[in-house]
Amino acid sequence: MSKVVRFWENTAQTPIQIVEAPIFIELGLRVYIKRDDLIHAYISGNKWRKLKYNLIEAEKNGFQTLLTFGGAFSNHIAAVAAAGKALDFDTIGIIRGEELRPDSNPTLQFAAKCGMKLHFVGRTAYRDKETLAHFYGRDAFVISEGGSNQLAVPGVAEMVEEVKNQLGGKIDYFCTALGTGGTAAGILSVFENEVLVFPSLKISSEEAAQLILTHIPQPTGRLKVIEKYHFGGYGKMNDTLLDFIRDFETQTGIPLEQVYTAKMMYGLVELAKEGFFKSGTQMVVLHTGGLQGRSERLPPIKRK
Ligand SMILES: Cc1ncc(COP(=O)(O)O)c(C=O)c1O
């Protein structure tokens, strides 16, 4: 078996647990969370799923170097750096923001420590990824921003199949946060009912659908984009969101972070309060990880 395949096959299935938030119990909703945040210490959540077939492909085709893109706090950059270190790939990260340095924040420090070569580029240059990839890594295997491409889809789809086996019974809704769309695409490629998608950035439903459908032309399920809960845009947060995280963690013991998972969960709670779901609805929320980028304004995560 190849080294990359062995690495991915050697992981335990992540747990699925009921979310014991009083509001869900009061409304008679069975909300389960798939704890992919627990999948790996550094390649966490949807990154684990999206990278699997990308790295298998890179290894199969004899690539020694992985090149990818991300913002200053990118979970994907951290995950690719960690995967490269674990599997002996060289890694190159092209980072948006020419004012940044390898020690600008813990995410970049971590990536640099894993051996990732970081290149910092201005916002305009960052848009032209093809030119950048050619310039900085002519012989590298290029992984799109956020790890979202067609090879991300089967890895995420495996997570959905895992959930179906774990849970049994009908799942009415599957919920995920959205950034670059690969995770939602993977879910929609195999889930038959409604997929609720919560963008963490200011984006219209049509734009979100377009992002997702570039990776899978033929979804099996129905897509519904809940565009209201971005809290001002990507990376933006406020005290309401941070208070929500603290309360949610006290009630459920499930850690969230402010960029993706908390915005999704906040939106889900609001939808429930508005009466969007009927009593008896059963749904699954994907915990996409990202806890490495948790705000310093939140308490440290307690692990049992
Ligand atoms: C923690 C977390 N949640 C959700 C997402 C959004 O996933 P996607 O970019 O596949 O839409 C990301 C980005 O990959 C992420 O890091």
PDB file of C-alpha atoms and ligand atoms in Angstrom:
ATOM      1  CA  MET A   1       0.000   0.000   0.000  1.00  0.00           C
ATOM      2  CA  SER A   2       1.308   3.469  -0.763  1.00  0.00           C
ATOM      3  CA  LYS A   3       2.531   5.664   2.065  1.00  0.00           C
ATOM      4  CA  VAL A   4      -0.197   8.241   1.517  1.00  0.00           C
ATOM      5  CA  VAL A   5      -3.006   5.687   1.393  1.00  0.00           C
ATOM      6  CA  ARG A   6      -1.693   3.996   4.550  1.00  0.00           C
ATOM      7  CA  PHE A   7      -1.586   7.345   6.336  1.00  0.00           C
ATOM      8  CA  TRP A   8      -5.230   8.034   5.511  1.00  0.00           C
ATOM      9  CA  GLU A   9      -6.505   4.507   6.130  1.00  0.00           C
ATOM     10  CA  ASN A  10      -4.904   4.377   9.564  1.00  0.00           C
ATOM     11  CA  THR A  11      -7.382   6.645  11.259  1.00  0.00           C
ATOM     12  CA  ALA A  12     -10.290   5.808  13.460  1.00  0.00           C
ATOM     13  CA  GLN A  13     -13.780   6.861  12.418  1.00  0.00           C
ATOM     14  CA  THR A  14     -14.713  10.179  14.013  1.00  0.00           C
ATOM     15  CA  PRO A  15     -17.618  10.142  16.468  1.00  0.00           C
ATOM     16  CA  ILE A  16     -21.057  11.503  15.836  1.00  0.00           C
ATOM     17  CA  GLN A  17     -22.886  12.956  18.818  1.00  0.00           C
ATOM     18  CA  ILE A  18     -26.143  14.655  19.639  1.00  0.00           C
ATOM     19  CA  VAL A  19     -25.909  18.409  20.215  1.00  0.00           C
ATOM     20  CA  GLU A  20     -27.462  18.981  23.605  1.00  0.00           C
ATOM     21  CA  ALA A  21     -28.296  22.648  23.213  1.00  0.00           C
ATOM     22  CA  PRO A  22     -31.526  23.483  25.109  1.00  0.00           C
ATOM     23  CA  ILE A  23     -33.074  25.222  22.092  1.00  0.00           C
ATOM     24  CA  PHE A  24     -32.842  22.080  19.935  1.00  0.00           C
ATOM     25  CA  ILE A  25     -34.265  19.900  22.698  1.00  0.00           C
ATOM     26  CA  GLU A  26     -37.106  22.364  23.352  1.00  0.00           C
ATOM     27  CA  LEU A  27     -38.074  22.373  19.660  1.00  0.00           C
ATOM     28  CA  GLY A  28     -37.898  18.593  19.336  1.00  0.00           C
ATOM     29  CA  LEU A  29     -34.988  18.671  16.873  1.00  0.00           C
ATOM     30  CA  ARG A  30     -32.417  15.900  16.748  1.00  0.00           C
ATOM     31  CA  VAL A  31     -29.223  17.689  15.761  1.00  0.00           C
ATOM     32  CA  TYR A  32     -26.127  15.495  15.431  1.00  0.00           C
ATOM     33  CA  ILE A  33     -22.605  16.726  14.908  1.00  0.00           C
ATOM     34  CA  LYS A  34     -19.955  14.791  13.008  1.00  0.00           C
ATOM     35  CA  ARG A  35     -16.795  15.502  14.982  1.00  0.00           C
ATOM     36  CA  ASP A  36     -14.245  15.712  12.173  1.00  0.00           C
ATOM     37  CA  ASP A  37     -12.411  18.263  14.312  1.00  0.00           C
ATOM     38  CA  LEU A  38     -11.110  15.193  16.186  1.00  0.00           C
ATOM     39  CA  ILE A  39      -9.766  13.428  13.101  1.00  0.00           C
ATOM     40  CA  HIS A  40      -6.120  14.533  13.311  1.00  0.00           C
ATOM     41  CA  ALA A  41      -4.201  16.969  15.467  1.00  0.00           C
ATOM     42  CA  TYR A  42      -3.090  19.177  12.560  1.00  0.00           C
ATOM     43  CA  ILE A  43      -4.914  18.014   9.423  1.00  0.00           C
ATOM     44  CA  SER A  44      -8.267  18.646  10.936  1.00  0.00           C
ATOM     45  CA  GLY A  45     -11.871  18.482   9.777  1.00  0.00           C
ATOM     46  CA  ASN A  46     -12.681  18.952   6.133  1.00  0.00           C
ATOM     47  CA  LYS A  47      -8.978  19.467   5.319  1.00  0.00           C
ATOM     48  CA  TRP A  48      -8.394  15.785   6.056  1.00  0.00           C
ATOM     49  CA  ARG A  49     -11.223  14.862   3.707  1.00  0.00           C
ATOM     50  CA  LYS A  50     -10.334  17.285   0.916  1.00  0.00           C
ATOM     51  CA  LEU A  51      -6.616  16.501   0.874  1.00  0.00           C
ATOM     52  CA  LYS A  52      -6.841  12.706   0.781  1.00  0.00           C
ATOM     53  CA  TYR A  53      -7.303  12.166  -2.953  1.00  0.00           C
ATOM     54  CA  ASN A  54      -5.203  15.195  -3.842  1.00  0.00           C
ATOM     55  CA  LEU A  55      -2.198  13.702  -2.084  1.00  0.00           C
ATOM     56  CA  ILE A  56      -2.855  10.212  -3.433  1.00  0.00           C
ATOM     57  CA  GLU A  57      -2.851  11.739  -6.910  1.00  0.00           C
ATOM     58  CA  ALA A  58       0.346  13.702  -6.208  1.00  0.00           C
ATOM     59  CA  GLU A  59       2.139  10.579  -4.987  1.00  0.00           C
ATOM     60  CA  LYS A  60       0.835   8.439  -7.846  1.00  0.00           C
ATOM     61  CA  ASN A  61       2.234  10.897 -10.360  1.00  0.00           C
ATOM     62  CA  GLY A  62       5.628  11.137  -8.676  1.00  0.00           C
ATOM     63  CA  PHE A  63       5.413  14.724  -7.405  1.00  0.00           C
ATOM     64  CA  GLN A  64       7.840  15.676  -4.630  1.00  0.00           C
ATOM     65  CA  THR A  65       6.437  19.149  -3.957  1.00  0.00           C
ATOM     66  CA  LEU A  66       2.965  20.416  -3.090  1.00  0.00           C
ATOM     67  CA  LEU A  67       2.052  24.038  -3.770  1.00  0.00           C
ATOM     68  CA  THR A  68      -1.033  25.777  -2.512  1.00  0.00           C
ATOM     69  CA  PHE A  69      -2.584  29.133  -1.616  1.00  0.00           C
ATOM     70  CA  GLY A  70      -4.190  30.745   1.408  1.00  0.00           C
ATOM     71  CA  GLY A  71      -4.800  33.762   3.613  1.00  0.00           C
ATOM     72  CA  ALA A  72      -2.868  34.689   6.743  1.00  0.00           C
ATOM     73  CA  PHE A  73      -4.888  32.423   9.060  1.00  0.00           C
ATOM     74  CA  SER A  74      -5.663  29.650   6.581  1.00  0.00           C
ATOM     75  CA  ASN A  75      -6.490  26.274   8.121  1.00  0.00           C
ATOM     76  CA  HIS A  76      -5.733  24.761   4.737  1.00  0.00           C
ATOM     77  CA  ILE A  77      -2.189  26.163   4.699  1.00  0.00           C
ATOM     78  CA  ALA A  78      -1.578  24.702   8.169  1.00  0.00           C
ATOM     79  CA  ALA A  79      -2.981  21.329   7.061  1.00  0.00           C
ATOM     80  CA  VAL A  80      -0.936  21.105   3.850  1.00  0.00           C
ATOM     81  CA  ALA A  81       2.214  22.048   5.757  1.00  0.00           C
ATOM     82  CA  ALA A  82       1.523  19.322   8.336  1.00  0.00           C
ATOM     83  CA  ALA A  83       0.650  16.710   5.698  1.00  0.00           C
ATOM     84  CA  GLY A  84       3.842  17.531   3.786  1.00  0.00           C
ATOM     85  CA  LYS A  85       5.914  17.103   6.904  1.00  0.00           C
ATOM     86  CA  ALA A  86       4.224  13.810   7.820  1.00  0.00           C
ATOM     87  CA  LEU A  87       4.510  12.353   4.325  1.00  0.00           C
ATOM     88  CA  ASP A  88       7.853  13.780   3.152  1.00  0.00           C
ATOM     89  CA  PHE A  89       6.541  16.167   0.526  1.00  0.00           C
ATOM     90  CA  ASP A  90       8.194  19.558   0.185  1.00  0.00           C
ATOM     91  CA  THR A  91       5.560  22.270   0.509  1.00  0.00           C
ATOM     92  CA  ILE A  92       5.169  25.776  -0.861  1.00  0.00           C
ATOM     93  CA  GLY A  93       2.530  28.166   0.445  1.00  0.00           C
ATOM     94  CA  ILE A  94       1.598  31.308  -1.465  1.00  0.00           C
ATOM     95  CA  ILE A  95       0.105  33.667   1.074  1.00  0.00           C
ATOM     96  CA  ARG A  96      -2.185  36.644   0.406  1.00  0.00           C
ATOM     97  CA  GLY A  97      -0.636  39.792   1.920  1.00  0.00           C
ATOM     98  CA  GLU A  98       2.808  41.120   1.086  1.00  0.00           C
ATOM     99  CA  GLU A  99       3.050  42.809   4.486  1.00  0.00           C
ATOM    100  CA  LEU A 100       3.123  39.406   6.247  1.00  0.00           C
ATOM    101  CA  ARG A 101       6.129  37.391   7.437  1.00  0.00           C
ATOM    102  CA  PRO A 102       6.605  33.777   8.573  1.00  0.00           C
ATOM    103  CA  ASP A 103       6.317  34.882  12.192  1.00  0.00           C
ATOM    104  CA  SER A 104       3.270  37.148  11.740  1.00  0.00           C
ATOM    105  CA  ASN A 105       0.854  34.765  13.465  1.00  0.00           C
ATOM    106  CA  PRO A 106       0.665  31.222  14.902  1.00  0.00           C
ATOM    107  CA  THR A 107      -0.706  29.710  11.658  1.00  0.00           C
ATOM    108  CA  LEU A 108       2.210  30.979   9.586  1.00  0.00           C
ATOM    109  CA  GLN A 109       4.700  30.124  12.323  1.00  0.00           C
ATOM    110  CA  PHE A 110       3.333  26.595  12.381  1.00  0.00           C
ATOM    111  CA  ALA A 111       3.524  26.249   8.586  1.00  0.00           C
ATOM    112  CA  ALA A 112       7.096  27.555   8.530  1.00  0.00           C
ATOM    113  CA  LYS A 113       8.061  25.180  11.341  1.00  0.00           C
ATOM    114  CA  CYS A 114       6.711  22.260   9.325  1.00  0.00           C
ATOM    115  CA  GLY A 115       9.138  23.295   6.584  1.00  0.00           C
ATOM    116  CA  MET A 116       6.696  25.032   4.262  1.00  0.00           C
ATOM    117  CA  LYS A 117       8.361  27.621   2.048  1.00  0.00           C
ATOM    118  CA  LEU A 118       6.197  30.741   2.280  1.00  0.00           C
ATOM    119  CA  HIS A 119       5.880  33.425  -0.390  1.00  0.00           C
ATOM    120  CA  PHE A 120       3.934  36.570   0.448  1.00  0.00           C
ATOM    121  CA  VAL A 121       2.209  38.311  -2.427  1.00  0.00           C
ATOM    122  CA  GLY A 122       0.017  41.384  -2.847  1.00  0.00           C
ATOM    123  CA  ARG A 123      -3.737  41.084  -3.238  1.00  0.00           C
ATOM    124  CA  THR A 124      -3.738  41.797  -6.974  1.00  0.00           C
ATOM    125  CA  ALA A 125      -0.975  39.336  -7.780  1.00  0.00           C
ATOM    126  CA  TYR A 126      -2.711  36.743  -5.586  1.00  0.00           C
ATOM    127  CA  ARG A 127      -5.671  36.616  -7.957  1.00  0.00           C
ATOM    128  CA  ASP A 128      -3.565  35.183 -10.777  1.00  0.00           C
ATOM    129  CA  LYS A 129      -2.907  31.775  -9.245  1.00  0.00           C
ATOM    130  CA  GLU A 130      -1.789  30.124 -12.466  1.00  0.00           C
ATOM    131  CA  THR A 131       1.052  32.595 -12.965  1.00  0.00           C
ATOM    132  CA  LEU A 132       2.071  32.353  -9.312  1.00  0.00           C
ATOM    133  CA  ALA A 133       2.114  28.556  -9.391  1.00  0.00           C
ATOM    134  CA  HIS A 134       4.246  28.600 -12.523  1.00  0.00           C
ATOM    135  CA  PHE A 135       6.647  31.130 -11.025  1.00  0.00           C
ATOM    136  CA  TYR A 136       7.099  29.606  -7.568  1.00  0.00           C
ATOM    137  CA  GLY A 137       6.646  25.910  -8.231  1.00  0.00           C
ATOM    138  CA  ARG A 138       6.998  24.883 -11.840  1.00  0.00           C
ATOM    139  CA  ASP A 139       7.331  21.187 -10.907  1.00  0.00           C
ATOM    140  CA  ALA A 140       4.901  21.163  -8.012  1.00  0.00           C
ATOM    141  CA  PHE A 141       1.537  19.477  -7.635  1.00  0.00           C
ATOM    142  CA  VAL A 142      -0.838  22.430  -7.323  1.00  0.00           C
ATOM    143  CA  ILE A 143      -3.743  22.255  -4.898  1.00  0.00           C
ATOM    144  CA  SER A 144      -6.369  24.980  -5.261  1.00  0.00           C
ATOM    145  CA  GLU A 145      -7.074  27.497  -2.506  1.00  0.00           C
ATOM    146  CA  GLY A 146      -8.892  25.835   0.395  1.00  0.00           C
ATOM    147  CA  GLY A 147      -8.160  22.422  -1.142  1.00  0.00           C
ATOM    148  CA  SER A 148     -11.392  22.671  -3.104  1.00  0.00           C
ATOM    149  CA  ASN A 149     -11.249  20.934  -6.455  1.00  0.00           C
ATOM    150  CA  GLN A 150     -12.704  17.819  -8.044  1.00  0.00           C
ATOM    151  CA  LEU A 151     -10.336  15.587  -6.065  1.00  0.00           C
ATOM    152  CA  ALA A 152     -11.739  17.011  -2.824  1.00  0.00           C
ATOM    153  CA  VAL A 153     -15.212  15.663  -3.626  1.00  0.00           C
ATOM    154  CA  PRO A 154     -14.722  11.883  -3.104  1.00  0.00           C
ATOM    155  CA  GLY A 155     -12.930  12.441   0.228  1.00  0.00           C
ATOM    156  CA  VAL A 156     -15.836  14.485   1.601  1.00  0.00           C
ATOM    157  CA  ALA A 157     -18.320  11.998   0.135  1.00  0.00           C
ATOM    158  CA  GLU A 158     -16.661   9.245   2.220  1.00  0.00           C
ATOM    159  CA  MET A 159     -17.469  11.252   5.346  1.00  0.00           C
ATOM    160  CA  VAL A 160     -21.157  11.342   4.336  1.00  0.00           C
ATOM    161  CA  GLU A 161     -21.207   7.574   3.805  1.00  0.00           C
ATOM    162  CA  GLU A 162     -19.587   7.142   7.217  1.00  0.00           C
ATOM    163  CA  VAL A 163     -22.335   9.256   8.798  1.00  0.00           C
ATOM    164  CA  LYS A 164     -25.085   7.258   7.069  1.00  0.00           C
ATOM    165  CA  ASN A 165     -23.631   4.055   8.522  1.00  0.00           C
ATOM    166  CA  GLN A 166     -23.197   5.541  11.981  1.00  0.00           C
ATOM    167  CA  LEU A 167     -26.645   7.029  12.290  1.00  0.00           C
ATOM    168  CA  GLY A 168     -29.176   4.875  10.466  1.00  0.00           C
ATOM    169  CA  GLY A 169     -32.621   6.390   9.958  1.00  0.00           C
ATOM    170  CA  LYS A 170     -33.500   9.282   7.723  1.00  0.00           C
ATOM    171  CA  ILE A 171     -31.331  12.383   7.797  1.00  0.00           C
ATOM    172  CA  ASP A 172     -33.477  15.323   6.732  1.00  0.00           C
ATOM    173  CA  TYR A 173     -30.705  17.918   6.470  1.00  0.00           C
ATOM    174  CA  PHE A 174     -26.909  18.002   6.255  1.00  0.00           C
ATOM    175  CA  CYS A 175     -25.305  21.306   7.286  1.00  0.00           C
ATOM    176  CA  THR A 176     -21.880  22.741   6.560  1.00  0.00           C
ATOM    177  CA  ALA A 177     -19.999  26.023   6.601  1.00  0.00           C
ATOM    178  CA  LEU A 178     -18.822  27.354   3.245  1.00  0.00           C
ATOM    179  CA  GLY A 179     -15.601  29.040   2.181  1.00  0.00           C
ATOM    180  CA  THR A 180     -14.402  27.774  -1.185  1.00  0.00           C
ATOM    181  CA  GLY A 181     -17.204  25.264  -1.753  1.00  0.00           C
ATOM    182  CA  GLY A 182     -15.420  21.901  -1.911  1.00  0.00           C
ATOM    183  CA  THR A 183     -16.970  20.557   1.273  1.00  0.00           C
ATOM    184  CA  ALA A 184     -20.522  21.376   0.251  1.00  0.00           C
ATOM    185  CA  ALA A 185     -19.796  19.883  -3.187  1.00  0.00           C
ATOM    186  CA  GLY A 186     -18.655  16.621  -1.608  1.00  0.00           C
ATOM    187  CA  ILE A 187     -21.772  16.404   0.537  1.00  0.00           C
ATOM    188  CA  LEU A 188     -24.062  17.221  -2.373  1.00  0.00           C
ATOM    189  CA  SER A 189     -22.408  14.552  -4.490  1.00  0.00           C
ATOM    190  CA  VAL A 190     -23.876  11.741  -2.350  1.00  0.00           C
ATOM    191  CA  PHE A 191     -26.467  13.104   0.095  1.00  0.00           C
ATOM    192  CA  GLU A 192     -30.050  12.771  -1.136  1.00  0.00           C
ATOM    193  CA  ASN A 193     -31.946  15.353   0.925  1.00  0.00           C
ATOM    194  CA  GLU A 194     -31.485  19.021   1.709  1.00  0.00           C
ATOM    195  CA  VAL A 195     -27.969  20.457   2.227  1.00  0.00           C
ATOM    196  CA  LEU A 196     -27.891  23.699   4.211  1.00  0.00           C
ATOM    197  CA  VAL A 197     -24.818  25.759   3.515  1.00  0.00           C
ATOM    198  CA  PHE A 198     -23.711  28.703   5.675  1.00  0.00           C
ATOM    199  CA  PRO A 199     -21.160  30.960   3.944  1.00  0.00           C
ATOM    200  CA  SER A 200     -18.572  32.526   6.232  1.00  0.00           C
ATOM    201  CA  LEU A 201     -18.142  35.357   3.749  1.00  0.00           C
ATOM    202  CA  LYS A 202     -20.447  37.929   2.195  1.00  0.00           C
ATOM    203  CA  ILE A 203     -21.643  36.150  -0.919  1.00  0.00           C
ATOM    204  CA  SER A 204     -25.006  35.740  -2.646  1.00  0.00           C
ATOM    205  CA  SER A 205     -26.800  32.391  -2.849  1.00  0.00           C
ATOM    206  CA  GLU A 206     -26.184  32.318  -6.593  1.00  0.00           C
ATOM    207  CA  GLU A 207     -22.446  32.917  -6.182  1.00  0.00           C
ATOM    208  CA  ALA A 208     -22.223  30.256  -3.483  1.00  0.00           C
ATOM    209  CA  ALA A 209     -24.085  27.767  -5.678  1.00  0.00           C
ATOM    210  CA  GLN A 210     -21.769  28.555  -8.547  1.00  0.00           C
ATOM    211  CA  LEU A 211     -18.682  27.897  -6.393  1.00  0.00           C
ATOM    212  CA  ILE A 212     -20.069  24.552  -5.314  1.00  0.00           C
ATOM    213  CA  LEU A 213     -21.321  23.438  -8.699  1.00  0.00           C
ATOM    214  CA  THR A 214     -17.979  23.987 -10.443  1.00  0.00           C
ATOM    215  CA  HIS A 215     -16.844  20.833  -8.604  1.00  0.00           C
ATOM    216  CA  ILE A 216     -19.948  18.687  -9.185  1.00  0.00           C
ATOM    217  CA  PRO A 217     -22.206  19.350 -12.120  1.00  0.00           C
ATOM    218  CA  GLN A 218     -24.831  16.798 -10.938  1.00  0.00           C
ATOM    219  CA  PRO A 219     -25.777  17.144  -7.263  1.00  0.00           C
ATOM    220  CA  THR A 220     -27.843  14.358  -5.732  1.00  0.00           C
ATOM    221  CA  GLY A 221     -29.390  16.534  -3.028  1.00  0.00           C
ATOM    222  CA  ARG A 222     -31.047  19.946  -2.890  1.00  0.00           C
ATOM    223  CA  LEU A 223     -28.893  22.943  -2.025  1.00  0.00           C
ATOM    224  CA  LYS A 224     -30.088  25.765   0.181  1.00  0.00           C
ATOM    225  CA  VAL A 225     -27.711  28.625   0.936  1.00  0.00           C
ATOM    226  CA  ILE A 226     -28.329  30.547   4.161  1.00  0.00           C
ATOM    227  CA  GLU A 227     -26.468  33.725   3.339  1.00  0.00           C
ATOM    228  CA  LYS A 228     -27.347  35.924   6.328  1.00  0.00           C
ATOM    229  CA  TYR A 229     -24.857  34.815   8.987  1.00  0.00           C
ATOM    230  CA  HIS A 230     -21.438  35.994   7.756  1.00  0.00           C
ATOM    231  CA  PHE A 231     -21.107  38.643  10.517  1.00  0.00           C
ATOM    232  CA  GLY A 232     -19.812  41.287   8.125  1.00  0.00           C
ATOM    233  CA  GLY A 233     -17.611  39.095   5.948  1.00  0.00           C
ATOM    234  CA  TYR A 234     -14.766  36.635   5.930  1.00  0.00           C
ATOM    235  CA  GLY A 235     -12.774  36.651   9.166  1.00  0.00           C
ATOM    236  CA  LYS A 236     -15.079  39.250  10.720  1.00  0.00           C
ATOM    237  CA  MET A 237     -16.567  38.659  14.158  1.00  0.00           C
ATOM    238  CA  ASN A 238     -18.208  40.551  16.988  1.00  0.00           C
ATOM    239  CA  ASP A 239     -19.050  40.097  20.660  1.00  0.00           C
ATOM    240  CA  THR A 240     -22.381  38.465  19.825  1.00  0.00           C
ATOM    241  CA  LEU A 241     -20.564  35.673  17.988  1.00  0.00           C
ATOM    242  CA  LEU A 242     -17.934  35.220  20.698  1.00  0.00           C
ATOM    243  CA  ASP A 243     -20.629  35.152  23.414  1.00  0.00           C
ATOM    244  CA  PHE A 244     -22.509  32.587  21.366  1.00  0.00           C
ATOM    245  CA  ILE A 245     -19.412  30.364  21.214  1.00  0.00           C
ATOM    246  CA  ARG A 246     -18.868  30.580  24.980  1.00  0.00           C
ATOM    247  CA  ASP A 247     -22.525  29.740  25.731  1.00  0.00           C
ATOM    248  CA  PHE A 248     -22.656  26.932  23.182  1.00  0.00           C
ATOM    249  CA  GLU A 249     -19.501  25.367  24.585  1.00  0.00           C
ATOM    250  CA  THR A 250     -20.813  25.543  28.136  1.00  0.00           C
ATOM    251  CA  GLN A 251     -24.079  23.909  27.091  1.00  0.00           C
ATOM    252  CA  THR A 252     -22.694  21.188  24.834  1.00  0.00           C
ATOM    253  CA  GLY A 253     -18.962  20.768  25.499  1.00  0.00           C
ATOM    254  CA  ILE A 254     -18.318  21.128  21.755  1.00  0.00           C
ATOM    255  CA  PRO A 255     -15.607  23.653  20.795  1.00  0.00           C
ATOM    256  CA  LEU A 256     -16.167  26.015  17.855  1.00  0.00           C
ATOM    257  CA  GLU A 257     -14.075  28.692  16.163  1.00  0.00           C
ATOM    258  CA  GLN A 258     -15.197  32.115  15.007  1.00  0.00           C
ATOM    259  CA  VAL A 259     -14.413  31.948  11.248  1.00  0.00           C
ATOM    260  CA  TYR A 260     -16.571  29.046  10.080  1.00  0.00           C
ATOM    261  CA  THR A 261     -18.182  26.638  12.534  1.00  0.00           C
ATOM    262  CA  ALA A 262     -19.610  29.221  14.947  1.00  0.00           C
ATOM    263  CA  LYS A 263     -21.227  31.217  12.146  1.00  0.00           C
ATOM    264  CA  MET A 264     -22.842  28.026  10.863  1.00  0.00           C
ATOM    265  CA  MET A 265     -24.076  26.979  14.304  1.00  0.00           C
ATOM    266  CA  TYR A 266     -25.330  30.494  15.076  1.00  0.00           C
ATOM    267  CA  GLY A 267     -27.250  30.504  11.788  1.00  0.00           C
ATOM    268  CA  LEU A 268     -28.691  27.077  12.509  1.00  0.00           C
ATOM    269  CA  VAL A 269     -29.926  28.153  15.937  1.00  0.00           C
ATOM    270  CA  GLU A 270     -31.536  31.257  14.404  1.00  0.00           C
ATOM    271  CA  LEU A 271     -33.268  29.154  11.725  1.00  0.00           C
ATOM    272  CA  ALA A 272     -34.551  26.808  14.430  1.00  0.00           C
ATOM    273  CA  LYS A 273     -35.892  29.744  16.472  1.00  0.00           C
ATOM    274  CA  GLU A 274     -37.671  31.108  13.372  1.00  0.00           C
ATOM    275  CA  GLY A 275     -39.517  27.776  13.040  1.00  0.00           C
ATOM    276  CA  PHE A 276     -37.688  26.677   9.892  1.00  0.00           C
ATOM    277  CA  PHE A 277     -37.639  23.017  11.038  1.00  0.00           C
ATOM    278  CA  LYS A 278     -40.604  20.967  12.164  1.00  0.00           C
ATOM    279  CA  SER A 279     -40.445  18.998  15.387  1.00  0.00           C
ATOM    280  CA  GLY A 280     -38.934  15.546  14.886  1.00  0.00           C
ATOM    281  CA  THR A 281     -36.496  16.728  12.203  1.00  0.00           C
ATOM    282  CA  GLN A 282     -33.198  14.840  12.241  1.00  0.00           C
ATOM    283  CA  MET A 283     -30.120  16.563  10.900  1.00  0.00           C
ATOM    284  CA  VAL A 284     -26.327  16.340  10.810  1.00  0.00           C
ATOM    285  CA  VAL A 285     -23.942  19.239  11.172  1.00  0.00           C
ATOM    286  CA  LEU A 286     -20.362  18.784  10.032  1.00  0.00           C
ATOM    287  CA  HIS A 287     -17.671  20.012  12.405  1.00  0.00           C
ATOM    288  CA  THR A 288     -15.094  21.115   9.862  1.00  0.00           C
ATOM    289  CA  GLY A 289     -12.350  21.711  12.443  1.00  0.00           C
ATOM    290  CA  GLY A 290     -10.299  24.885  12.121  1.00  0.00           C
ATOM    291  CA  LEU A 291      -9.658  25.111  15.848  1.00  0.00           C
ATOM    292  CA  GLN A 292      -6.014  26.030  15.225  1.00  0.00           C
ATOM    293  CA  GLY A 293      -7.313  29.458  14.201  1.00  0.00           C
ATOM    294  CA  ARG A 294      -9.494  30.007  17.250  1.00  0.00           C
ATOM    295  CA  SER A 295      -9.529  33.587  18.549  1.00  0.00           C
ATOM    296  CA  GLU A 296      -7.338  34.403  21.531  1.00  0.00           C
ATOM    297  CA  ARG A 297     -10.399  36.107  23.010  1.00  0.00           C
ATOM    298  CA  LEU A 298     -11.892  32.661  23.628  1.00  0.00           C
ATOM    299  CA  PRO A 299     -10.885  30.370  26.493  1.00  0.00           C
ATOM    300  CA  PRO A 300      -8.459  27.510  25.730  1.00  0.00           C
ATOM    301  CA  ILE A 301     -10.145  24.293  24.627  1.00  0.00           C
ATOM    302  CA  LYS A 302     -10.551  21.673  27.340  1.00  0.00           C
ATOM    303  CA  ARG A 303     -10.122  18.146  26.090  1.00  0.00           C
ATOM    304  CA  LYS A 304     -11.454  15.305  28.216  1.00  0.00           C
TER     305      LYS A 304
HETATM  306  C1  LIG B   1     -12.778  25.123   9.539  1.00  0.00           C
HETATM  307  C2  LIG B   1     -13.319  25.272   8.176  1.00  0.00           C
HETATM  308  N1  LIG B   1     -14.627  25.129   7.985  1.00  0.00           N
HETATM  309  C3  LIG B   1     -15.192  25.276   6.786  1.00  0.00           C
HETATM  310  C4  LIG B   1     -14.446  25.573   5.674  1.00  0.00           C
HETATM  311  C5  LIG B   1     -15.140  25.760   4.385  1.00  0.00           C
HETATM  312  O1  LIG B   1     -14.953  24.687   3.515  1.00  0.00           O
HETATM  313  P1  LIG B   1     -14.931  24.904   1.943  1.00  0.00           P
HETATM  314  O2  LIG B   1     -13.756  25.818   1.669  1.00  0.00           O
HETATM  315  O3  LIG B   1     -14.731  23.542   1.393  1.00  0.00           O
HETATM  316  O4  LIG B   1     -16.203  25.533   1.549  1.00  0.00           O
HETATM  317  C6  LIG B   1     -13.053  25.718   5.798  1.00  0.00           C
HETATM  318  C7  LIG B   1     -12.196  25.974   4.652  1.00  0.00           C
HETATM  319  O5  LIG B   1     -11.663  25.008   4.118  1.00  0.00           O
HETATM  320  C8  LIG B   1     -12.475  25.563   7.087  1.00  0.00           C
HETATM  321  O6  LIG B   1     -11.151  25.717   7.281  1.00  0.00           O
END
